PDB file of C-alpha atoms and ligand atoms in Angstrom:
ATOM      1  CA  MET A  21       0.199  -0.369   0.424  1.00  0.00           C
ATOM      2  CA  PRO A  22       1.688   2.877  -1.170  1.00  0.00           C
ATOM      3  CA  ASP A  23       2.219   6.106   1.797  1.00  0.00           C
ATOM      4  CA  LYS A  24      -0.768   8.598   2.233  1.00  0.00           C
ATOM      5  CA  THR A  25      -0.756  11.377   0.144  1.00  0.00           C
ATOM      6  CA  LEU A  26      -1.140  14.678   1.705  1.00  0.00           C
ATOM      7  CA  PHE A  27      -3.990  15.815   1.133  1.00  0.00           C
ATOM      8  CA  SER A  28      -5.695  12.363   1.566  1.00  0.00           C
ATOM      9  CA  LYS A  29      -4.193  13.138   5.766  1.00  0.00           C
ATOM     10  CA  ILE A  30      -6.316  16.636   5.516  1.00  0.00           C
ATOM     11  CA  ILE A  31      -8.643  14.886   3.576  1.00  0.00           C
ATOM     12  CA  ASP A  32      -8.783  12.206   6.630  1.00  0.00           C
ATOM     13  CA  GLY A  33      -8.175  14.540   9.496  1.00  0.00           C
ATOM     14  CA  GLU A  34      -4.896  13.967  10.531  1.00  0.00           C
ATOM     15  CA  ILE A  35      -3.484  16.823   9.635  1.00  0.00           C
ATOM     16  CA  PRO A  36      -5.337  19.664   9.279  1.00  0.00           C
ATOM     17  CA  GLY A  37      -7.345  21.746   7.200  1.00  0.00           C
ATOM     18  CA  THR A  38      -9.275  24.891   6.113  1.00  0.00           C
ATOM     19  CA  PHE A  39     -11.996  23.160   4.324  1.00  0.00           C
ATOM     20  CA  VAL A  40     -14.364  25.470   1.914  1.00  0.00           C
ATOM     21  CA  TYR A  41     -16.495  21.543   0.101  1.00  0.00           C
ATOM     22  CA  ARG A  42     -17.108  19.009   0.895  1.00  0.00           C
ATOM     23  CA  ASP A  43     -18.924  16.315  -1.468  1.00  0.00           C
ATOM     24  CA  ASP A  44     -18.485  12.608  -1.044  1.00  0.00           C
ATOM     25  CA  ARG A  45     -15.541  12.530  -3.762  1.00  0.00           C
ATOM     26  CA  ILE A  46     -14.395  16.249  -3.792  1.00  0.00           C
ATOM     27  CA  VAL A  47     -12.849  17.903  -0.976  1.00  0.00           C
ATOM     28  CA  ALA A  48     -11.911  22.130  -1.088  1.00  0.00           C
ATOM     29  CA  ILE A  49      -8.934  23.353   0.858  1.00  0.00           C
ATOM     30  CA  ARG A  50      -7.549  27.048   1.321  1.00  0.00           C
ATOM     31  CA  ASP A  51      -3.748  26.773  -0.013  1.00  0.00           C
ATOM     32  CA  ILE A  52      -1.985  27.145   3.268  1.00  0.00           C
ATOM     33  CA  ALA A  53       0.887  29.281   1.024  1.00  0.00           C
ATOM     34  CA  PRO A  54      -1.688  31.771  -1.085  1.00  0.00           C
ATOM     35  CA  GLN A  55      -0.247  33.086  -3.589  1.00  0.00           C
ATOM     36  CA  ALA A  56      -3.112  35.560  -4.716  1.00  0.00           C
ATOM     37  CA  PRO A  57      -5.958  36.778  -2.095  1.00  0.00           C
ATOM     38  CA  THR A  58      -8.424  34.024  -2.932  1.00  0.00           C
ATOM     39  CA  HIS A  59      -6.058  30.117  -2.868  1.00  0.00           C
ATOM     40  CA  ILE A  60      -8.024  27.232  -3.718  1.00  0.00           C
ATOM     41  CA  LEU A  61      -6.883  23.683  -4.163  1.00  0.00           C
ATOM     42  CA  ILE A  62      -9.336  21.548  -5.089  1.00  0.00           C
ATOM     43  CA  ILE A  63      -9.292  17.752  -5.075  1.00  0.00           C
ATOM     44  CA  PRO A  64     -10.794  14.667  -5.321  1.00  0.00           C
ATOM     45  CA  VAL A  65     -10.781  11.957  -2.967  1.00  0.00           C
ATOM     46  CA  LYS A  66      -9.374   9.309  -4.976  1.00  0.00           C
ATOM     47  CA  PRO A  67      -5.738  10.030  -4.571  1.00  0.00           C
ATOM     48  CA  ILE A  68      -4.777  10.612  -8.296  1.00  0.00           C
ATOM     49  CA  SER A  69      -0.886  10.807  -8.557  1.00  0.00           C
ATOM     50  CA  GLY A  70      -2.098  13.761 -11.295  1.00  0.00           C
ATOM     51  CA  ILE A  71      -3.605  14.259 -14.541  1.00  0.00           C
ATOM     52  CA  GLU A  72      -1.087  12.039 -16.350  1.00  0.00           C
ATOM     53  CA  THR A  73      -2.459   9.250 -14.474  1.00  0.00           C
ATOM     54  CA  ALA A  74      -6.418   9.943 -15.031  1.00  0.00           C
ATOM     55  CA  GLY A  75      -8.104   7.202 -17.037  1.00  0.00           C
ATOM     56  CA  PRO A  76     -10.874   7.124 -19.390  1.00  0.00           C
ATOM     57  CA  GLU A  77     -12.772   6.101 -15.838  1.00  0.00           C
ATOM     58  CA  ASP A  78     -11.655   9.708 -14.117  1.00  0.00           C
ATOM     59  CA  GLN A  79     -14.171  11.440 -17.283  1.00  0.00           C
ATOM     60  CA  ALA A  80     -16.674  13.085 -15.220  1.00  0.00           C
ATOM     61  CA  LEU A  81     -14.334  13.649 -11.669  1.00  0.00           C
ATOM     62  CA  LEU A  82     -12.097  15.785 -13.729  1.00  0.00           C
ATOM     63  CA  GLY A  83     -15.157  17.361 -14.571  1.00  0.00           C
ATOM     64  CA  ASP A  84     -16.851  17.920 -11.238  1.00  0.00           C
ATOM     65  CA  LEU A  85     -13.774  19.818 -10.282  1.00  0.00           C
ATOM     66  CA  LEU A  86     -14.205  22.565 -12.700  1.00  0.00           C
ATOM     67  CA  LEU A  87     -16.930  22.954 -11.948  1.00  0.00           C
ATOM     68  CA  VAL A  88     -17.357  22.945  -8.519  1.00  0.00           C
ATOM     69  CA  GLY A  89     -14.251  25.248  -8.868  1.00  0.00           C
ATOM     70  CA  ALA A  90     -16.670  27.352 -10.709  1.00  0.00           C
ATOM     71  CA  LYS A  91     -18.475  27.322  -8.317  1.00  0.00           C
ATOM     72  CA  LEU A  92     -16.775  28.395  -5.605  1.00  0.00           C
ATOM     73  CA  ALA A  93     -14.879  31.507  -7.934  1.00  0.00           C
ATOM     74  CA  ARG A  94     -19.171  32.638  -8.828  1.00  0.00           C
ATOM     75  CA  GLU A  95     -20.147  31.830  -4.347  1.00  0.00           C
ATOM     76  CA  LEU A  96     -16.440  34.357  -3.637  1.00  0.00           C
ATOM     77  CA  GLY A  97     -17.679  36.519  -5.815  1.00  0.00           C
ATOM     78  CA  LEU A  98     -14.370  36.205  -8.271  1.00  0.00           C
ATOM     79  CA  GLU A  99     -16.516  35.901 -11.003  1.00  0.00           C
ATOM     80  CA  ALA A 100     -17.104  38.946 -12.521  1.00  0.00           C
ATOM     81  CA  ARG A 101     -13.570  40.435 -12.437  1.00  0.00           C
ATOM     82  CA  GLY A 102     -11.913  36.822 -13.676  1.00  0.00           C
ATOM     83  CA  TYR A 103     -10.049  34.836 -12.255  1.00  0.00           C
ATOM     84  CA  ARG A 104      -8.007  31.222 -13.326  1.00  0.00           C
ATOM     85  CA  LEU A 105      -7.990  27.036 -12.209  1.00  0.00           C
ATOM     86  CA  VAL A 106      -4.682  26.022 -13.334  1.00  0.00           C
ATOM     87  CA  ILE A 107      -3.140  22.072 -12.858  1.00  0.00           C
ATOM     88  CA  ASN A 108       0.723  21.328 -12.217  1.00  0.00           C
ATOM     89  CA  ALA A 109       1.605  18.386 -14.430  1.00  0.00           C
ATOM     90  CA  GLY A 110       4.893  17.233 -13.562  1.00  0.00           C
ATOM     91  CA  GLU A 111       8.658  18.868 -11.714  1.00  0.00           C
ATOM     92  CA  ASP A 112       8.371  22.281 -14.936  1.00  0.00           C
ATOM     93  CA  ALA A 113       5.179  23.465 -14.161  1.00  0.00           C
ATOM     94  CA  GLY A 114       5.970  23.445 -10.166  1.00  0.00           C
ATOM     95  CA  GLN A 115       3.889  20.045  -8.888  1.00  0.00           C
ATOM     96  CA  SER A 116       5.002  19.555  -5.566  1.00  0.00           C
ATOM     97  CA  VAL A 117       2.557  17.532  -4.322  1.00  0.00           C
ATOM     98  CA  PRO A 118       1.875  13.321  -5.728  1.00  0.00           C
ATOM     99  CA  HIS A 119      -1.939  14.706  -5.484  1.00  0.00           C
ATOM    100  CA  LEU A 120      -4.186  15.373  -8.209  1.00  0.00           C
ATOM    101  CA  HIS A 121      -5.528  18.902  -7.928  1.00  0.00           C
ATOM    102  CA  VAL A 122      -7.176  21.726  -9.304  1.00  0.00           C
ATOM    103  CA  HIS A 123      -5.551  25.511  -8.159  1.00  0.00           C
ATOM    104  CA  LEU A 124      -8.015  28.077  -8.161  1.00  0.00           C
ATOM    105  CA  LEU A 125      -6.686  31.889  -7.657  1.00  0.00           C
ATOM    106  CA  GLY A 126      -7.829  35.229  -8.220  1.00  0.00           C
ATOM    107  CA  GLY A 127      -9.217  38.816  -6.590  1.00  0.00           C
ATOM    108  CA  ARG A 128      -5.930  40.406  -8.029  1.00  0.00           C
ATOM    109  CA  ALA A 129      -4.592  40.833 -11.791  1.00  0.00           C
ATOM    110  CA  MET A 130      -2.249  38.307 -13.262  1.00  0.00           C
ATOM    111  CA  SER A 131       0.231  38.186 -15.671  1.00  0.00           C
ATOM    112  CA  TRP A 132       0.144  35.267 -18.625  1.00  0.00           C
ATOM    113  CA  PRO A 133       2.409  34.103 -19.406  1.00  0.00           C
ATOM    114  CA  PRO A 134       2.598  32.081 -15.760  1.00  0.00           C
ATOM    115  CA  GLY A 135       6.155  32.551 -15.049  1.00  0.00           C
TER     116      GLY A 135
HETATM  117  P1  AMP B 257       1.172  21.896  -6.719  1.00  0.00           P
HETATM  118  O1  AMP B 257       2.544  22.952  -5.658  1.00  0.00           O
HETATM  119  O2  AMP B 257       0.552  22.440  -7.520  1.00  0.00           O
HETATM  120  O3  AMP B 257       1.485  20.766  -6.265  1.00  0.00           O
HETATM  121  O4  AMP B 257       0.595  22.501  -5.434  1.00  0.00           O
HETATM  122  C1  AMP B 257       0.421  22.013  -4.008  1.00  0.00           C
HETATM  123  C2  AMP B 257      -0.039  23.144  -3.237  1.00  0.00           C
HETATM  124  O5  AMP B 257      -0.046  22.330  -1.938  1.00  0.00           O
HETATM  125  C3  AMP B 257       0.932  24.475  -2.991  1.00  0.00           C
HETATM  126  O6  AMP B 257       0.687  25.779  -3.789  1.00  0.00           O
HETATM  127  C4  AMP B 257       1.067  24.414  -1.266  1.00  0.00           C
HETATM  128  O7  AMP B 257       0.805  25.457  -0.995  1.00  0.00           O
HETATM  129  C5  AMP B 257      -0.168  23.904  -1.682  1.00  0.00           C
HETATM  130  N1  AMP B 257       0.272  23.075   0.041  1.00  0.00           N
HETATM  131  C6  AMP B 257       1.281  22.382   1.004  1.00  0.00           C
HETATM  132  N2  AMP B 257       1.010  21.890   1.282  1.00  0.00           N
HETATM  133  C7  AMP B 257      -0.265  22.488   2.131  1.00  0.00           C
HETATM  134  C8  AMP B 257      -1.482  22.316   3.572  1.00  0.00           C
HETATM  135  N3  AMP B 257      -1.319  22.043   4.866  1.00  0.00           N
HETATM  136  N4  AMP B 257      -2.528  22.528   3.619  1.00  0.00           N
HETATM  137  C9  AMP B 257      -2.683  23.259   2.692  1.00  0.00           C
HETATM  138  N5  AMP B 257      -2.220  23.634   1.238  1.00  0.00           N
HETATM  139  C10 AMP B 257      -0.873  23.207   0.973  1.00  0.00           C
END
């Protein structure tokens, strides 16, 4: 059995997290090191290591991660000014936690391309 991921430990209550959304398949927590006034991580309960290891069986789950992101953005008042939903995949993109997650970033203007 592989070691539990950091996010699985948060989901299971072994490490504290600030939850802003939770259902039986998806949670959303506040990022511990926010890169924008609003920085939330939308995480599947299923510990998929990254987008590259998601399979066809995860299709609905992947869609729902984005829909939860958009719903939270709406609820948090980010819709009018805009926001970003981001998945980092692998080393060059800066993925540091090997448990798939979507970043919801908003509350400030952001540049493109990302650094
Ligand atoms: P990534 O670099 O795309 O893998 O994103 C991982 C994110 O997890 C980073 O933005 C971290 O700040 C965040 N993070 C790391 N540890 C925690 C934690 N204990 N609670 C909440 N967010 C965390």
